[in-house]
PDB file of C-alpha atoms and ligand atoms in Angstrom:
ATOM      1  CA  UNK A   1      72.120  -5.887  29.748  1.00  0.00           C
ATOM      2  CA  UNK A   2      70.993  -4.745  26.375  1.00  0.00           C
ATOM      3  CA  UNK A   3      69.706  -1.376  25.189  1.00  0.00           C
ATOM      4  CA  UNK A   4      67.617  -1.006  22.220  1.00  0.00           C
ATOM      5  CA  UNK A   5      66.069   2.170  20.784  1.00  0.00           C
ATOM      6  CA  UNK A   6      62.271   2.447  19.845  1.00  0.00           C
ATOM      7  CA  UNK A   7      60.119   5.010  18.126  1.00  0.00           C
ATOM      8  CA  UNK A   8      56.590   5.074  17.963  1.00  0.00           C
ATOM      9  CA  UNK A   9      55.976   6.288  14.561  1.00  0.00           C
ATOM     10  CA  UNK A  10      53.447   9.471  13.301  1.00  0.00           C
ATOM     11  CA  UNK A  11      50.588   6.834  12.872  1.00  0.00           C
ATOM     12  CA  UNK A  12      51.113   5.342  16.101  1.00  0.00           C
ATOM     13  CA  UNK A  13      50.804   8.599  18.027  1.00  0.00           C
ATOM     14  CA  UNK A  14      47.602   9.882  15.449  1.00  0.00           C
ATOM     15  CA  UNK A  15      45.756   6.287  15.985  1.00  0.00           C
ATOM     16  CA  UNK A  16      46.002   6.447  20.011  1.00  0.00           C
ATOM     17  CA  UNK A  17      48.403   3.191  19.918  1.00  0.00           C
ATOM     18  CA  UNK A  18      51.065   4.793  22.305  1.00  0.00           C
ATOM     19  CA  UNK A  19      49.895   3.440  25.859  1.00  0.00           C
ATOM     20  CA  UNK A  20      49.379  -0.250  23.536  1.00  0.00           C
ATOM     21  CA  UNK A  21      52.743  -0.305  22.413  1.00  0.00           C
ATOM     22  CA  UNK A  22      54.146   0.515  26.045  1.00  0.00           C
ATOM     23  CA  UNK A  23      52.073  -1.858  27.513  1.00  0.00           C
ATOM     24  CA  UNK A  24      53.227  -4.777  25.296  1.00  0.00           C
ATOM     25  CA  UNK A  25      57.135  -3.516  25.908  1.00  0.00           C
ATOM     26  CA  UNK A  26      56.484  -3.542  29.707  1.00  0.00           C
ATOM     27  CA  UNK A  27      54.433  -6.936  30.073  1.00  0.00           C
ATOM     28  CA  UNK A  28      57.514  -8.819  28.395  1.00  0.00           C
ATOM     29  CA  UNK A  29      59.895  -7.424  31.501  1.00  0.00           C
ATOM     30  CA  UNK A  30      61.683  -4.676  29.552  1.00  0.00           C
ATOM     31  CA  UNK A  31      62.519  -1.634  31.265  1.00  0.00           C
ATOM     32  CA  UNK A  32      62.008   1.937  29.854  1.00  0.00           C
ATOM     33  CA  UNK A  33      64.884   3.920  30.599  1.00  0.00           C
ATOM     34  CA  UNK A  34      63.983   7.206  28.435  1.00  0.00           C
ATOM     35  CA  UNK A  35      61.276   8.890  26.495  1.00  0.00           C
ATOM     36  CA  UNK A  36      61.301  11.963  24.233  1.00  0.00           C
ATOM     37  CA  UNK A  37      58.146  13.469  21.938  1.00  0.00           C
ATOM     38  CA  UNK A  38      60.158  15.299  19.221  1.00  0.00           C
ATOM     39  CA  UNK A  39      59.289  16.451  15.407  1.00  0.00           C
ATOM     40  CA  UNK A  40      61.590  14.616  13.346  1.00  0.00           C
ATOM     41  CA  UNK A  41      63.114  16.375  10.168  1.00  0.00           C
ATOM     42  CA  UNK A  42      64.716  14.763   6.799  1.00  0.00           C
ATOM     43  CA  UNK A  43      68.319  14.515   8.028  1.00  0.00           C
ATOM     44  CA  UNK A  44      66.786  12.780  11.179  1.00  0.00           C
ATOM     45  CA  UNK A  45      65.374   9.947   9.047  1.00  0.00           C
ATOM     46  CA  UNK A  46      68.540   9.532   6.599  1.00  0.00           C
ATOM     47  CA  UNK A  47      70.187   9.034   9.864  1.00  0.00           C
ATOM     48  CA  UNK A  48      68.085   6.585  11.014  1.00  0.00           C
ATOM     49  CA  UNK A  49      67.825   4.742   7.951  1.00  0.00           C
ATOM     50  CA  UNK A  50      71.008   5.007   6.302  1.00  0.00           C
ATOM     51  CA  UNK A  51      70.102   1.649   4.363  1.00  0.00           C
ATOM     52  CA  UNK A  52      67.349   2.935   2.738  1.00  0.00           C
ATOM     53  CA  UNK A  53      68.384   6.388   1.279  1.00  0.00           C
ATOM     54  CA  UNK A  54      68.796   4.948  -2.276  1.00  0.00           C
ATOM     55  CA  UNK A  55      65.605   3.237  -2.361  1.00  0.00           C
ATOM     56  CA  UNK A  56      62.802   4.564  -4.065  1.00  0.00           C
ATOM     57  CA  UNK A  57      60.078   4.422  -1.739  1.00  0.00           C
ATOM     58  CA  UNK A  58      62.714   6.665   0.717  1.00  0.00           C
ATOM     59  CA  UNK A  59      61.081  10.008  -0.144  1.00  0.00           C
ATOM     60  CA  UNK A  60      57.342   8.628   0.767  1.00  0.00           C
ATOM     61  CA  UNK A  61      58.978   6.995   4.009  1.00  0.00           C
ATOM     62  CA  UNK A  62      60.287  10.990   4.916  1.00  0.00           C
ATOM     63  CA  UNK A  63      57.656  12.525   4.574  1.00  0.00           C
ATOM     64  CA  UNK A  64      55.754   9.787   6.532  1.00  0.00           C
ATOM     65  CA  UNK A  65      58.372  10.209   9.506  1.00  0.00           C
ATOM     66  CA  UNK A  66      58.069  14.060   9.437  1.00  0.00           C
ATOM     67  CA  UNK A  67      54.349  14.423   9.408  1.00  0.00           C
ATOM     68  CA  UNK A  68      53.726  14.406  12.914  1.00  0.00           C
ATOM     69  CA  UNK A  69      55.376  13.996  16.205  1.00  0.00           C
ATOM     70  CA  UNK A  70      57.231  10.835  17.536  1.00  0.00           C
ATOM     71  CA  UNK A  71      58.003   9.102  20.594  1.00  0.00           C
ATOM     72  CA  UNK A  72      61.461   8.237  20.828  1.00  0.00           C
ATOM     73  CA  UNK A  73      62.634   5.584  23.876  1.00  0.00           C
ATOM     74  CA  UNK A  74      65.127   3.674  25.248  1.00  0.00           C
ATOM     75  CA  UNK A  75      64.613   0.384  26.573  1.00  0.00           C
ATOM     76  CA  UNK A  76      66.624  -2.091  28.494  1.00  0.00           C
ATOM     77  CA  UNK A  77      66.680  -6.010  29.237  1.00  0.00           C
ATOM     78  CA  UNK A  78      68.489  -9.212  28.930  1.00  0.00           C
ATOM     79  CA  UNK A  79      68.166  -9.808  25.016  1.00  0.00           C
ATOM     80  CA  UNK A  80      66.561  -6.675  24.431  1.00  0.00           C
ATOM     81  CA  UNK A  81      67.289  -5.916  20.439  1.00  0.00           C
ATOM     82  CA  UNK A  82      66.005  -9.136  19.621  1.00  0.00           C
ATOM     83  CA  UNK A  83      63.197  -9.335  22.167  1.00  0.00           C
ATOM     84  CA  UNK A  84      62.005  -6.123  20.842  1.00  0.00           C
ATOM     85  CA  UNK A  85      62.386  -7.030  17.158  1.00  0.00           C
ATOM     86  CA  UNK A  86      60.178 -10.209  17.995  1.00  0.00           C
ATOM     87  CA  UNK A  87      57.662  -8.374  19.639  1.00  0.00           C
ATOM     88  CA  UNK A  88      57.402  -5.814  17.042  1.00  0.00           C
ATOM     89  CA  UNK A  89      56.941  -8.566  14.259  1.00  0.00           C
ATOM     90  CA  UNK A  90      58.244  -8.616  10.172  1.00  0.00           C
ATOM     91  CA  UNK A  91      58.711  -5.253   8.971  1.00  0.00           C
ATOM     92  CA  UNK A  92      55.251  -5.450   6.464  1.00  0.00           C
ATOM     93  CA  UNK A  93      52.345  -5.884   8.630  1.00  0.00           C
ATOM     94  CA  UNK A  94      50.751  -7.975   6.069  1.00  0.00           C
ATOM     95  CA  UNK A  95      53.259 -10.906   6.681  1.00  0.00           C
ATOM     96  CA  UNK A  96      53.884  -9.700  10.516  1.00  0.00           C
ATOM     97  CA  UNK A  97      52.501 -12.921  12.779  1.00  0.00           C
ATOM     98  CA  UNK A  98      49.272 -12.332  14.453  1.00  0.00           C
ATOM     99  CA  UNK A  99      50.362 -11.690  18.478  1.00  0.00           C
ATOM    100  CA  UNK A 100      53.228  -9.029  17.028  1.00  0.00           C
ATOM    101  CA  UNK A 101      52.279  -5.206  17.064  1.00  0.00           C
ATOM    102  CA  UNK A 102      52.500  -5.054  13.488  1.00  0.00           C
ATOM    103  CA  UNK A 103      50.844  -8.083  13.064  1.00  0.00           C
ATOM    104  CA  UNK A 104      48.025  -7.021  15.340  1.00  0.00           C
ATOM    105  CA  UNK A 105      48.020  -3.180  14.735  1.00  0.00           C
ATOM    106  CA  UNK A 106      48.683  -2.258  11.499  1.00  0.00           C
ATOM    107  CA  UNK A 107      47.898  -2.872   7.666  1.00  0.00           C
ATOM    108  CA  UNK A 108      50.682  -1.255   5.718  1.00  0.00           C
ATOM    109  CA  UNK A 109      54.182  -1.586   5.229  1.00  0.00           C
ATOM    110  CA  UNK A 110      54.616   2.250   5.027  1.00  0.00           C
ATOM    111  CA  UNK A 111      52.410   2.846   8.292  1.00  0.00           C
ATOM    112  CA  UNK A 112      53.772  -0.074  10.443  1.00  0.00           C
ATOM    113  CA  UNK A 113      53.391   2.293  13.864  1.00  0.00           C
ATOM    114  CA  UNK A 114      56.914   1.357  15.543  1.00  0.00           C
ATOM    115  CA  UNK A 115      60.826   1.275  14.737  1.00  0.00           C
ATOM    116  CA  UNK A 116      63.043  -0.794  16.744  1.00  0.00           C
ATOM    117  CA  UNK A 117      67.063  -1.373  16.107  1.00  0.00           C
ATOM    118  CA  UNK A 118      68.023  -4.287  14.234  1.00  0.00           C
ATOM    119  CA  UNK A 119      71.239  -5.101  16.355  1.00  0.00           C
ATOM    120  CA  UNK A 120      73.326  -4.170  19.120  1.00  0.00           C
ATOM    121  CA  UNK A 121      75.784  -2.182  17.157  1.00  0.00           C
ATOM    122  CA  UNK A 122      72.885  -0.460  15.607  1.00  0.00           C
ATOM    123  CA  UNK A 123      71.056   0.225  19.133  1.00  0.00           C
ATOM    124  CA  UNK A 124      73.817   1.898  20.553  1.00  0.00           C
ATOM    125  CA  UNK A 125      74.213   4.376  17.348  1.00  0.00           C
ATOM    126  CA  UNK A 126      70.585   5.084  17.465  1.00  0.00           C
ATOM    127  CA  UNK A 127      70.007   5.792  20.996  1.00  0.00           C
ATOM    128  CA  UNK A 128      72.949   8.143  20.315  1.00  0.00           C
ATOM    129  CA  UNK A 129      71.087  10.411  17.089  1.00  0.00           C
ATOM    130  CA  UNK A 130      68.479  10.767  19.688  1.00  0.00           C
ATOM    131  CA  UNK A 131      69.403  10.978  23.473  1.00  0.00           C
ATOM    132  CA  UNK A 132      72.430  12.221  25.425  1.00  0.00           C
ATOM    133  CA  UNK A 133      74.029  10.062  28.085  1.00  0.00           C
ATOM    134  CA  UNK A 134      72.577  12.240  31.187  1.00  0.00           C
ATOM    135  CA  UNK A 135      69.413  11.420  29.521  1.00  0.00           C
ATOM    136  CA  UNK A 136      69.442   7.523  30.146  1.00  0.00           C
ATOM    137  CA  UNK A 137      67.860   6.450  33.695  1.00  0.00           C
ATOM    138  CA  UNK A 138      69.395   3.798  34.932  1.00  0.00           C
ATOM    139  CA  UNK A 139      67.526   2.382  37.632  1.00  0.00           C
ATOM    140  CA  UNK A 140      66.554  -0.713  39.666  1.00  0.00           C
ATOM    141  CA  UNK A 141      63.080  -2.391  39.470  1.00  0.00           C
ATOM    142  CA  UNK A 142      62.216  -4.310  42.936  1.00  0.00           C
ATOM    143  CA  UNK A 143      60.136  -6.547  40.288  1.00  0.00           C
ATOM    144  CA  UNK A 144      63.083  -6.882  38.374  1.00  0.00           C
ATOM    145  CA  UNK A 145      65.109  -9.735  39.871  1.00  0.00           C
ATOM    146  CA  UNK A 146      61.984 -12.196  39.069  1.00  0.00           C
ATOM    147  CA  UNK A 147      62.717 -11.963  35.271  1.00  0.00           C
ATOM    148  CA  UNK A 148      65.912 -13.997  35.859  1.00  0.00           C
ATOM    149  CA  UNK A 149      66.285 -17.745  36.149  1.00  0.00           C
ATOM    150  CA  UNK A 150      67.580 -17.559  39.800  1.00  0.00           C
ATOM    151  CA  UNK A 151      65.960 -14.451  41.113  1.00  0.00           C
ATOM    152  CA  UNK A 152      68.393 -14.484  44.407  1.00  0.00           C
ATOM    153  CA  UNK A 153      71.862 -14.193  42.607  1.00  0.00           C
TER     154      UNK A 153
HETATM  155  P1  LIG B 201      62.391  -2.138  10.043  1.00  0.00           P
HETATM  156  O1  LIG B 201      61.416  -1.196  10.565  1.00  0.00           O
HETATM  157  O2  LIG B 201      61.415  -3.728  10.126  1.00  0.00           O
HETATM  158  O3  LIG B 201      63.800  -2.273  10.685  1.00  0.00           O
HETATM  159  P2  LIG B 201      63.500  -1.686   7.581  1.00  0.00           P
HETATM  160  O4  LIG B 201      64.488  -1.148   8.243  1.00  0.00           O
HETATM  161  O5  LIG B 201      63.856  -2.731   6.261  1.00  0.00           O
HETATM  162  O6  LIG B 201      62.412  -2.211   8.504  1.00  0.00           O
HETATM  163  O7  LIG B 201      62.865  -0.696   6.653  1.00  0.00           O
HETATM  164  C1  LIG B 201      62.459   0.726   7.854  1.00  0.00           C
HETATM  165  C2  LIG B 201      61.366   1.342   7.362  1.00  0.00           C
HETATM  166  O8  LIG B 201      61.062   1.732   5.785  1.00  0.00           O
HETATM  167  C3  LIG B 201      59.971   0.300   7.670  1.00  0.00           C
HETATM  168  O9  LIG B 201      59.376   0.143   8.796  1.00  0.00           O
HETATM  169  C4  LIG B 201      58.681   0.966   6.751  1.00  0.00           C
HETATM  170  C5  LIG B 201      59.756   1.643   5.252  1.00  0.00           C
HETATM  171  N1  LIG B 201      59.937   0.467   4.088  1.00  0.00           N
HETATM  172  C6  LIG B 201      60.675  -0.769   4.473  1.00  0.00           C
HETATM  173  N2  LIG B 201      60.533  -1.226   3.243  1.00  0.00           N
HETATM  174  C7  LIG B 201      59.726  -0.686   2.757  1.00  0.00           C
HETATM  175  C8  LIG B 201      58.808  -0.788   1.054  1.00  0.00           C
HETATM  176  N3  LIG B 201      58.984  -1.852   0.336  1.00  0.00           N
HETATM  177  N4  LIG B 201      57.722   0.150   0.687  1.00  0.00           N
HETATM  178  C9  LIG B 201      57.679   1.065   1.805  1.00  0.00           C
HETATM  179  N5  LIG B 201      58.189   1.632   2.861  1.00  0.00           N
HETATM  180  C10 LIG B 201      59.042   0.715   3.315  1.00  0.00           C
HETATM  181 MG1  LIG B 202      65.038  -1.345  10.453  1.00  0.00          MG
END
């Protein structure tokens, strides 16, 4: 079972998209293990996006990410990392397919509503950045077995 890190960005909070974004992840069958509202600082953004710190747009990205509170979350499921990437859609909402969160709800690459981990390795790093092990709620859901091909096993 994989865990992935998802963060609703300041535009998602301000545009009242929290419920809709969480609903998409729940509908897919992913299970919410933890949630935390917080205000990021520049250091948080540098740690979340180490591959982007040298980009010309990075100062704008920092300004955007610290502009308001965000909602950090941990989600669990079979193949959760890739499944969540696909639910979000391409980085640039102009290119994201209709039916994806970014494709349906956003217009600008600099305001694309939500972040999620791009690999299992990065998901572990990103979860560690924002959550302590004691904050991750492992639990069974009675409906969870019906996400499997052989629920009785
Ligand atoms: P993703 O968020 O799909 O994993 P990423 O890790 O390449 O994409 O980039 C992280 C964020 O940085 C992205 O969600 C929005 C911002 N960003 C990426 N490319 C950008 C660009 N060319 N101009 C402005 N912002 C950009
Ligand atoms: Mg990324």
